[in-house]
XYZ file of C-alpha atoms in Angstrom:
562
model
C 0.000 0.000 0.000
C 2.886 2.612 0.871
C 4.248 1.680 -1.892
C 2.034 2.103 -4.707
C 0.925 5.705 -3.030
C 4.268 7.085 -2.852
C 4.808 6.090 -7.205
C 0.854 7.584 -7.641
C 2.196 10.680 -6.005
C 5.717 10.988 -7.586
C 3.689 9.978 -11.242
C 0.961 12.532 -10.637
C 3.573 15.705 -9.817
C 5.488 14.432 -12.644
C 2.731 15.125 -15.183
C 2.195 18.218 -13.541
C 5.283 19.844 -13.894
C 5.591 18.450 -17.285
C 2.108 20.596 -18.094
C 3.226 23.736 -16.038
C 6.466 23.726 -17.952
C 3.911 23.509 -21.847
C 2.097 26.105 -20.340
C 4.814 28.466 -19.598
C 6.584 27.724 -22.864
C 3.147 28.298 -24.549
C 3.299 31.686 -22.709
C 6.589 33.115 -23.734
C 5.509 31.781 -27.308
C 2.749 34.210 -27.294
C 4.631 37.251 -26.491
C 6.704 36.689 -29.114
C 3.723 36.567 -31.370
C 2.216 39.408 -30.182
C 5.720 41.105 -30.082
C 5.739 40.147 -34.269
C 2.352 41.409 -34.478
C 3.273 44.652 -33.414
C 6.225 44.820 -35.608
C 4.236 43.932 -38.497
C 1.807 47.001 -37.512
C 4.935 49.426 -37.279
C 5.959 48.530 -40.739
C 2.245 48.887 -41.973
C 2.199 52.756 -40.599
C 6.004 53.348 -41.917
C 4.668 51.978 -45.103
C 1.589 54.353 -44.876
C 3.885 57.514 -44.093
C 5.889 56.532 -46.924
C 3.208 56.406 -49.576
C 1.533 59.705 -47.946
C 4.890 61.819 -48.294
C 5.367 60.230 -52.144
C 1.535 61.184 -53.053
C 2.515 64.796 -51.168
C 6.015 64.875 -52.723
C 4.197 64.336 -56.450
C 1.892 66.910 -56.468
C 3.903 69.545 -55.261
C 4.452 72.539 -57.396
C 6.983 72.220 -60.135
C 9.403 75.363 -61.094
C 7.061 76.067 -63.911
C 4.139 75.849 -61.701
C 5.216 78.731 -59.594
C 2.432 80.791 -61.139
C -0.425 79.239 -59.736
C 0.180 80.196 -55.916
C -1.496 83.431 -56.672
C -4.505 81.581 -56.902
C -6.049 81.073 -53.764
C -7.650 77.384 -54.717
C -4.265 76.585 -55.330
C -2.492 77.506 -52.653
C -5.425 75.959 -50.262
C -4.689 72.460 -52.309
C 0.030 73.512 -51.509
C -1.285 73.895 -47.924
C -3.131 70.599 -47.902
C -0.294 68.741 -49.099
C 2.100 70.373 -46.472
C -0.700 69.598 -43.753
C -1.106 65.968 -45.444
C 3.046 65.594 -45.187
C 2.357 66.398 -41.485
C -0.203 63.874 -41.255
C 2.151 61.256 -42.634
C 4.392 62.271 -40.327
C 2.912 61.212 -37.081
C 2.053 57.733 -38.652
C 6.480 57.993 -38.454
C 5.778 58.641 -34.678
C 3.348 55.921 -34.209
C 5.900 53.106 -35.939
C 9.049 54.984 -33.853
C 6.591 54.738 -30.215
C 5.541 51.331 -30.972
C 9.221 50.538 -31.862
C 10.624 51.694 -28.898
C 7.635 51.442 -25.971
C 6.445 47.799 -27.198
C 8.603 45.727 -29.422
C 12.055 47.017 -28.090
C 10.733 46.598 -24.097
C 8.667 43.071 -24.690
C 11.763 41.747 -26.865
C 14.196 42.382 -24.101
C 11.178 41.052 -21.374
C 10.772 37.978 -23.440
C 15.008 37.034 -23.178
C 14.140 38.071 -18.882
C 11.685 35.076 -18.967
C 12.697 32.673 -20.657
C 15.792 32.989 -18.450
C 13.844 33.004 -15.260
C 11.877 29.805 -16.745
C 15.047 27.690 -17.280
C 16.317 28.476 -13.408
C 13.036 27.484 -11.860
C 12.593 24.448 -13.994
C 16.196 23.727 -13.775
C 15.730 24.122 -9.514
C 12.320 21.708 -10.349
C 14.056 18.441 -11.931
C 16.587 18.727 -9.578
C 14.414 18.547 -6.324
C 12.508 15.478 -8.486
C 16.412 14.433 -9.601
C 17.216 14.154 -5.329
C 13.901 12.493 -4.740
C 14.092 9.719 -7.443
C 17.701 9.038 -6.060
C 16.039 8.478 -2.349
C 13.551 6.585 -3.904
C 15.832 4.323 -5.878
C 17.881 4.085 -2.483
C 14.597 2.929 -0.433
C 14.053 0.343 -2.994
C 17.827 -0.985 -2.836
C 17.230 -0.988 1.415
C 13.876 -2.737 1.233
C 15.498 -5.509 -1.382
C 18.039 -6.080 0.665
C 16.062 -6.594 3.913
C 13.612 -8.476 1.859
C 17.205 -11.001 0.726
C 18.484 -10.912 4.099
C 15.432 -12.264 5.721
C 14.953 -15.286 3.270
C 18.619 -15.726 4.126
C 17.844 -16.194 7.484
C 15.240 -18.775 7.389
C 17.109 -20.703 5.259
C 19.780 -20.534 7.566
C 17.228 -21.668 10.386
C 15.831 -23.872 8.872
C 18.789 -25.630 7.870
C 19.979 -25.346 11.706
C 16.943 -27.045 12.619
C 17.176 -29.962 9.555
C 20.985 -30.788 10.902
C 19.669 -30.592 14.658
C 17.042 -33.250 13.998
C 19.785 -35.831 12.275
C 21.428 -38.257 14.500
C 24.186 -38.410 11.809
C 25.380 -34.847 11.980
C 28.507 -34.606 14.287
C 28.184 -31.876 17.010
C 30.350 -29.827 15.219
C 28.315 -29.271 12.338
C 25.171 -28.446 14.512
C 26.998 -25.886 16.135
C 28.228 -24.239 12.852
C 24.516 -24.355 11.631
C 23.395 -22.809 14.588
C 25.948 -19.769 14.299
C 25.177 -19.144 10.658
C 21.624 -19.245 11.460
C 21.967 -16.275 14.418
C 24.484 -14.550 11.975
C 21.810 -14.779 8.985
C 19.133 -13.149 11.625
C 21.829 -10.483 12.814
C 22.276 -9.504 8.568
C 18.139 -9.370 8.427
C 17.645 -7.378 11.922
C 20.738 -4.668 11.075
C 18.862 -4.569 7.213
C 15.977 -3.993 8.741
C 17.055 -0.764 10.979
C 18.821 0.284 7.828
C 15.510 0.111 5.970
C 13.341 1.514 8.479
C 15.858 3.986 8.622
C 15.922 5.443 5.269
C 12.369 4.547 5.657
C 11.847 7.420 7.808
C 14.396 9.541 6.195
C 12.885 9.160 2.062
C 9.388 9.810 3.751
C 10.787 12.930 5.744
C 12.428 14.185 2.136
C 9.491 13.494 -0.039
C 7.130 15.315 2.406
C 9.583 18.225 2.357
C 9.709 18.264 -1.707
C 5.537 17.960 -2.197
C 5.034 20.157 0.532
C 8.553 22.791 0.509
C 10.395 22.628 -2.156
C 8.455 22.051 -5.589
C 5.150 24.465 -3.665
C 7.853 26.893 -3.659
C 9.212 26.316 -7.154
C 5.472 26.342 -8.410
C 4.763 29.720 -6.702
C 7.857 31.677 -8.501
C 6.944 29.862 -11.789
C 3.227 31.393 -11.025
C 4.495 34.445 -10.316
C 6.352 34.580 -13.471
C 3.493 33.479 -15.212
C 1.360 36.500 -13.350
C 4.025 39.153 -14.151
C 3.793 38.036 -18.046
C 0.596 38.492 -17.862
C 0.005 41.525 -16.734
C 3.255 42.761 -18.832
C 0.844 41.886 -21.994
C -1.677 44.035 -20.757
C 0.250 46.959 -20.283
C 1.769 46.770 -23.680
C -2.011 46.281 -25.491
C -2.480 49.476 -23.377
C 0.263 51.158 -24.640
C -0.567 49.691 -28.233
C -4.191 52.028 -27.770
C -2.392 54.851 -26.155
C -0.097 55.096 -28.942
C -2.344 56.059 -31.359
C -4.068 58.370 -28.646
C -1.311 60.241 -28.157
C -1.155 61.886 -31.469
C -4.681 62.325 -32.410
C -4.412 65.785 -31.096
C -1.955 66.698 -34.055
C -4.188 64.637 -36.499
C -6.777 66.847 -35.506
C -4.515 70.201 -36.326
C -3.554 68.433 -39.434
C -7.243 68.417 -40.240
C -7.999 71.431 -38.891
C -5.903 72.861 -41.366
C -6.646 71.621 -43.837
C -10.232 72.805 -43.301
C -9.025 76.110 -42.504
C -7.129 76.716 -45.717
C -10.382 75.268 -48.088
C -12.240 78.252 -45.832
C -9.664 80.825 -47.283
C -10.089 80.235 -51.101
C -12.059 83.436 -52.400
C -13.509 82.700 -56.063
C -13.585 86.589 -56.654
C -9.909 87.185 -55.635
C -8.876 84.366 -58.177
C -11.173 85.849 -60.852
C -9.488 89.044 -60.373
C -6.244 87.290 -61.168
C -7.346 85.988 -64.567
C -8.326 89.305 -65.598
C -4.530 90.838 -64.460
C -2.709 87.579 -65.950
C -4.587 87.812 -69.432
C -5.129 91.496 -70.203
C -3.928 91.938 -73.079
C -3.846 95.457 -73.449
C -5.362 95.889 -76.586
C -8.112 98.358 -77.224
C -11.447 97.028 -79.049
C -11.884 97.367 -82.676
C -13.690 100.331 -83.812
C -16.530 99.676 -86.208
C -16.797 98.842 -89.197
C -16.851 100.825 -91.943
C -18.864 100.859 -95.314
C -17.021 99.675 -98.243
C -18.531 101.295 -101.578
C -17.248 99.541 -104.111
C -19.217 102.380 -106.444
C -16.842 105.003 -105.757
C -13.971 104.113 -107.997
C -16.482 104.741 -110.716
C -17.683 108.252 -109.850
C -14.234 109.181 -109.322
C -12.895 111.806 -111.961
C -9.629 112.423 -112.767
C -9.923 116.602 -112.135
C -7.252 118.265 -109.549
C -9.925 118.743 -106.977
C -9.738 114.581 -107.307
C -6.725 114.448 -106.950
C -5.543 116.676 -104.470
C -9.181 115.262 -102.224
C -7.252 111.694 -102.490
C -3.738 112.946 -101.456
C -5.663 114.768 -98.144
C -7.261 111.907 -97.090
C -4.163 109.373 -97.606
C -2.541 111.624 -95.769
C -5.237 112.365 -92.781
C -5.228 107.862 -92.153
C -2.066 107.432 -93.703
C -1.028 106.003 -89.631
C -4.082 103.342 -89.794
C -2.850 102.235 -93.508
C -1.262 98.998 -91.639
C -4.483 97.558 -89.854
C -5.100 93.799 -90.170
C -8.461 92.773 -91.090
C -8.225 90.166 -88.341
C -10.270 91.166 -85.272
C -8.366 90.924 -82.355
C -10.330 88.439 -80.039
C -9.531 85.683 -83.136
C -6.028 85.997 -82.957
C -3.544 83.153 -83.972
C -0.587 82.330 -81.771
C 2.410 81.410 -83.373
C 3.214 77.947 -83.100
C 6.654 77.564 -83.533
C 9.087 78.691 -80.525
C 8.312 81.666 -78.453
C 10.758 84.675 -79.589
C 13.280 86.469 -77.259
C 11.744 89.468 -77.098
C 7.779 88.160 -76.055
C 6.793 89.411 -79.383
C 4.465 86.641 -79.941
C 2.673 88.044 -76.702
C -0.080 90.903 -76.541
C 0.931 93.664 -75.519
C 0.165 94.125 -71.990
C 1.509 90.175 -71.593
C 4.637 91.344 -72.996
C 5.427 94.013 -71.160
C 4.956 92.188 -67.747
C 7.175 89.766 -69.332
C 9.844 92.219 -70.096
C 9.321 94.045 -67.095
C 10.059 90.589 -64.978
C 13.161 89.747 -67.543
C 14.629 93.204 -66.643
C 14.112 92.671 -62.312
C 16.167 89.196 -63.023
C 18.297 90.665 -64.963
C 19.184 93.666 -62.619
C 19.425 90.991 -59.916
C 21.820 89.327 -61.453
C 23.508 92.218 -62.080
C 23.289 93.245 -58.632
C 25.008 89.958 -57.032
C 27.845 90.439 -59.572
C 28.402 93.672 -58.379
C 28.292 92.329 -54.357
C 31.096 90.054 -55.342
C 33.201 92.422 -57.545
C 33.253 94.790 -54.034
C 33.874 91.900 -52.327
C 36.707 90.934 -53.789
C 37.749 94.690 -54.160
C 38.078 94.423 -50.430
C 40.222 91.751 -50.449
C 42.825 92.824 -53.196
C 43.028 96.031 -50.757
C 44.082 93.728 -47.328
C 45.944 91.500 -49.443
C 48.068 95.052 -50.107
C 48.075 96.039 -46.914
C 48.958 92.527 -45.683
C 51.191 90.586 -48.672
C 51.610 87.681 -46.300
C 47.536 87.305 -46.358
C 47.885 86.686 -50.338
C 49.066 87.582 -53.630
C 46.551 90.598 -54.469
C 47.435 89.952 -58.142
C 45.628 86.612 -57.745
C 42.705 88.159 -57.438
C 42.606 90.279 -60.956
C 40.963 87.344 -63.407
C 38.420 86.809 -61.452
C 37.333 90.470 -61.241
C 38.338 90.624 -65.067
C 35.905 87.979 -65.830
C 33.336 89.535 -62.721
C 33.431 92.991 -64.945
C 32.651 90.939 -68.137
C 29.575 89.240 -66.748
C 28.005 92.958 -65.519
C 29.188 94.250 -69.088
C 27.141 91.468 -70.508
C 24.447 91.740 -68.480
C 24.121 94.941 -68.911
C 23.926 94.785 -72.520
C 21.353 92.107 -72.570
C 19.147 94.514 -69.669
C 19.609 97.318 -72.444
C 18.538 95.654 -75.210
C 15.580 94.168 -73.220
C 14.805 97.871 -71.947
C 14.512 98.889 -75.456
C 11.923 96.435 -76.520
C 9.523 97.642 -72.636
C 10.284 101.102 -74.106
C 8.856 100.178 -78.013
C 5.925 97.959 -75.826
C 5.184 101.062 -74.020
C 5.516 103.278 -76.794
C 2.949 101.227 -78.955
C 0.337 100.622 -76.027
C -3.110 101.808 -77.207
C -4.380 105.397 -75.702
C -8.090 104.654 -74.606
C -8.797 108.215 -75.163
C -8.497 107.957 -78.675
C -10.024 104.378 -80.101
C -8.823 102.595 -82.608
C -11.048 103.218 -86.322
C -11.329 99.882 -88.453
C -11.331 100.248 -92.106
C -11.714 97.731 -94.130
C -9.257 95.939 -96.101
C -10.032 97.284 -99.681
C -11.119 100.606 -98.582
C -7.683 101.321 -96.866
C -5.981 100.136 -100.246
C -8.003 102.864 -102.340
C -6.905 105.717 -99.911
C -3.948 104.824 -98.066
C 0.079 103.944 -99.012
C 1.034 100.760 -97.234
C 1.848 99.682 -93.831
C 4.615 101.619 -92.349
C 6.827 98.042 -91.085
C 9.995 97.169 -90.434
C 11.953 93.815 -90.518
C 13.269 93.584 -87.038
C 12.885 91.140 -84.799
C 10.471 91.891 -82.599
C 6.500 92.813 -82.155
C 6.521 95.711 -85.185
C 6.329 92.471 -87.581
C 3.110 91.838 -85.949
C 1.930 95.114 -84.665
C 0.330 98.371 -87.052
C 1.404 101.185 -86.175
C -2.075 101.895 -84.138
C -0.642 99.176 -81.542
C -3.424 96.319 -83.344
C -1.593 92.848 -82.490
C -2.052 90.953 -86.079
C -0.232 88.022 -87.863
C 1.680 88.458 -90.827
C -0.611 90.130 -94.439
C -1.611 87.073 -96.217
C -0.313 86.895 -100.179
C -4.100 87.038 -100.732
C -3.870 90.345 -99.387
C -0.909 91.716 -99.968
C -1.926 91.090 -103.947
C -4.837 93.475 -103.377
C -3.245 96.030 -102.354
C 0.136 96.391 -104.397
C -2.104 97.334 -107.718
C -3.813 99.982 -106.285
C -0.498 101.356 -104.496
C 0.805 101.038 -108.122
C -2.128 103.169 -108.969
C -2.197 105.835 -106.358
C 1.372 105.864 -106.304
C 2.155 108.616 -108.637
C -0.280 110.960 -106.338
C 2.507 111.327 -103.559
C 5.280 112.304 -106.077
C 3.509 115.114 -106.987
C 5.673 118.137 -106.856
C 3.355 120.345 -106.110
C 1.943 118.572 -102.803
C 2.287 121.014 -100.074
C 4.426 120.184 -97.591
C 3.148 119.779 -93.935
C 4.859 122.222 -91.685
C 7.823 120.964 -89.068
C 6.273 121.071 -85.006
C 9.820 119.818 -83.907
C 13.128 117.934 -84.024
C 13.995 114.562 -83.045
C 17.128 112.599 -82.657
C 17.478 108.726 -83.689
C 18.499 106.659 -80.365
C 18.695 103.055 -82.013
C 19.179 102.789 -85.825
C 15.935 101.849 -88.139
C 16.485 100.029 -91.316
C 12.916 101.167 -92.749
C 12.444 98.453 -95.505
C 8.810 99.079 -96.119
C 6.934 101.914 -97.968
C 5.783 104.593 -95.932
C 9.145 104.640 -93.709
C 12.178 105.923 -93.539
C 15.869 104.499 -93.014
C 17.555 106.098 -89.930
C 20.879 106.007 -88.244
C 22.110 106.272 -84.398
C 22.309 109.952 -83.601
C 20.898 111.528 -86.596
C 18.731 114.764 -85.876
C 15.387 114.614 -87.736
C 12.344 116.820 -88.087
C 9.018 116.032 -86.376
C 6.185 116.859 -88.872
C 3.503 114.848 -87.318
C 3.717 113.430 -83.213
C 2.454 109.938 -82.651
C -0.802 109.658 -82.681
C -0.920 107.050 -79.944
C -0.536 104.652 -82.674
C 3.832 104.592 -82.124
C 4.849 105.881 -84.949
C 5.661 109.639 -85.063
C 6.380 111.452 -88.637
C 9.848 112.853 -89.642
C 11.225 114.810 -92.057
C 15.091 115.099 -93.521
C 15.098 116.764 -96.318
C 11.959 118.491 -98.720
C 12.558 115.152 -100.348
C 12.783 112.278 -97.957
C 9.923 111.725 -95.167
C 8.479 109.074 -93.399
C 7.419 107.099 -90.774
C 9.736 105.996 -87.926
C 8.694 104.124 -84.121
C 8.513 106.347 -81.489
C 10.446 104.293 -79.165
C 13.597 104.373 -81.436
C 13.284 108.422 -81.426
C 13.968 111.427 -79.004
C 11.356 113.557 -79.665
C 11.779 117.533 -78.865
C 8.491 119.698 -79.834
C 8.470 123.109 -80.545
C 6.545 125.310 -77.341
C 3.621 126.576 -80.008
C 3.114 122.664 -80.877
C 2.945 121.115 -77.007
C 0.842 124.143 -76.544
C -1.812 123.151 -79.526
């Protein structure tokens, strides 16, 4: 009976500790999952910020897209992609804070356990290891009091058998008898050894169930406790995580809300209106073509000299286009240096922007041509500082860049000056003529072949494309015609109201102009008209028109005040 309790007790612990020690692996197993899980969520939200800043990054503004922040609506969508590379970023914080506060602490918690696990496991199958041994020592005790005592009645009962026989000599009894007490001695001194260790291996295993493996159990518990509530601090901190930055979320959001509040539909309205204007003025009306006139026309002086005062009275409007203005073409090909494929007002904000950048440029060549200035002067003062003489090519090369630069802001200033020369005046409208009527009563456009907007503008400021051939083969029979009406000597001569002086050179290809070089003094004989070109005399033979912009003009006192 003892002894089938004490191996239903030692079997029944054993299974135990067996199933405490799956259970606690099973544990530590599961922190490690959860500690993946985690990890996996991190990379999710990095992943997330990622993608956020690449969809911000994309629709930022390119160079060429500077323009558009004056727009309200698009500045409000700028802000929202700032706000949105904000947003992104606190996903960042959320992966760093789950990093750092979960994975990192539970990682280093999970090495802590499984440490602690092996000691008190380790301290476990050595308090079974010492209680086997006593056990396995019991069972040696108890087989050898169990051999000694059939030793003994053996012995007896062989003392007894040789006793009984007549035969035996005395001798042999008495050596019976002596290994028969000696046998009994062996069984009684096994006995007290057994019930001995008896009393001693029931003494131990009371102290291991009851002591030693209760003890063992209750650290492993607490272990098991401390895990526990370890995983429910870090699922806390897992919520609080994402708590934490909801508050900057929430400003994220806020402004983006804020910044759709601020677009003003009017304000950007406005801007279209300043970024297209054009700057023409709108055509006049139409005039009446009567084809019938040619035919009541006589050839008598009155005629004559009628024809030669009015080509002379819209002789400045002979170059209009019969291409309205809202039905302009743009030219296709590449955009010229000087904006002269712009309308006017375009082109002068163009020019006027080319100039700043220019002058700016200017300006920081100039900051470093005074800054080395400086230090060619200490570098005299102090020859062991440096050689001033190493300084010369680069302020050589320094005064070639401003002398360039300068050039290039000149010749861009002259082209804002012909631009504002040739703006329309809205005090005096443009008057449209027709096509055919302008041909009967006027010499041909006053244009020049430079490269710039008087190929495209008459000389009432009109923006047009190039005269078709259609066109152009209208008009040259009846200048052939008319021709010989403005060579006549006796035309009288419209008086001088001032002089002017040439400030850029004018080739003057076309009929109606006149060639001019730098510097050359000229009369005025009729003042631009708003239309920028201004009339000039040189000699009682050779008059025409030149652009304003290219001229100095100097009016006589009775002609400012008329």
């Amino acid at each position: 009976m003892v002894e089938e309790k004490m191996g239903g007790c030692w079997s029944q612990t054993k299974d135990q500790f067996d199933n405490l020690e799956k259970h606690t692996q099973w544990g530590i197993d599961f922190v490690e999952k959860y500690t993946k899980f985690v990890k996996e969520r991190s990379e999710i939200e990095l992943n997330y910020a990622r993608q956020i800043r690449n969809l911000s990054k994309k629709y930022q503004p390119k160079k060429k897209e500077e323009d558009e922040n004056k727009y309200t609506w698009c500045r409000a969508f700028y802000s929202t992609l700032n706000e949105l590379n904000d947003y992104a970023g606190q996903h960042e914080v959320i992966a760093e804070n789950m990093t750092s506060q979960i994975i990192a602490d539970l990682t280093r918690y999970a090495q802590d356990v499984k440490t602690e696990r092996k000691s008190h496991f380790h301290d476990g199958r050595k308090a079974q290891q010492q209680v086997e041994a006593s056990w396995k020592q019991l069972e040696s005790c108890k087989r050898k009091f169990e051999r000694d005592c059939k030793e003994a009645d053996r012995a007896q009962q062989h003392f007894e058998k040789m006793d009984a026989d007549i035969n035996v000599t005395k001798a042999d009894v008495e050596k019976a008898r002596q290994q028969a007490q000696m046998r009994h001695q062996m069984a009684s001194d096994s006995k007290n050894e057994y019930s001995s260790y008896l009393q001693k291996f029931n003494q131990e295993q009371n102290e291991h169930y009851f002591t030693i493996i209760p003890n063992i159990f209750q650290k492993i518990q607490a272990m098991e406790e401390k895990r526990i509530e370890r995983m429910g601090e870090s699922l806390k901190t897992f919520a609080e995580v994402d708590r934490q930055i909801l508050p900057i979320i929430g400003k994220c959001l806020d402004g983006m809300t804020q910044v759709a509040e601020s677009i003003e539909p009017k304000n950007d309205s406005s801007q279209v209106i300043e970024s297209y204007k054009s700057g023409f003025e709108p055509p006049g009306d139409v005039e009446f073509e009567d084809y019938g006139q040619a035919m009541k026309r006589t050839v008598s002086e009155t005629s004559l000299n009628n024809s030669r005062s009015d080509n002379k009275a819209e002789r400045p409007s002979k170059g209009k286009s019969k291409t309205l203005w809202p039905f302009i073409k743009k030219n296709k090909g590449s955009n010229p240096e000087d904006f002269s494929h712009l309308p006017p007002e375009q082109r002068r904000k163009k020019l006027q922007a080319k100039i700043d950048d220019i002058n700016k440029d200017i300006q920081k060549e100039m900051d470093q041509r005074d800054a080395l200035t400086k230090m060619k002067e200490v570098y005299i003062k102090n020859p062991q500082m440096g050689d001033p003489n190493s300084v010369d090519p680069r302020l050589g090369e320094i005064a070639n860049n401003i002398e360039k630069l300068q050039a290039e802001a000149q010749k861009f200033e002259g082209w804002l000056a012909e631009v504002e020369g040739r703006m329309p005046v809205k005090s005096d409208p443009p008057r449209r003529t027709s096509v055919l009527y302008e041909t009967q009563n006027n010499t041909p456009p006053p244009t020049n072949n430079n490269n710039c907007a008087q190929d495209r503008e008459s000389p009432d400021g009109s923006y047009t494309e190039e005269q078709s051939s259609e066109v152009q083969s209208k008009v040259q029979p009846e200048t052939a015609e008319s021709g010989d009406e403005f060579d006549d000597p006796d035309e009288e001569m419209l008086p001088t109201i001032g002089t002017c002086k040439a400030i850029y050179p004018f080739e003057g290809h076309n009929e109606g102009t006149i060639a001019v070089t730098e510097g050359e003094l000229l009369y005025v004989i009729e003042e631009d008209k708003g239309d920028g070109w201004t009339r000039v005399r040189r000699n009682e033979e050779e008059e025409g028109y030149v652009p304003t912009s290219y001229v100095e003009v100097f009016l006589d006192s009775n002609a400012k005040d008329s």
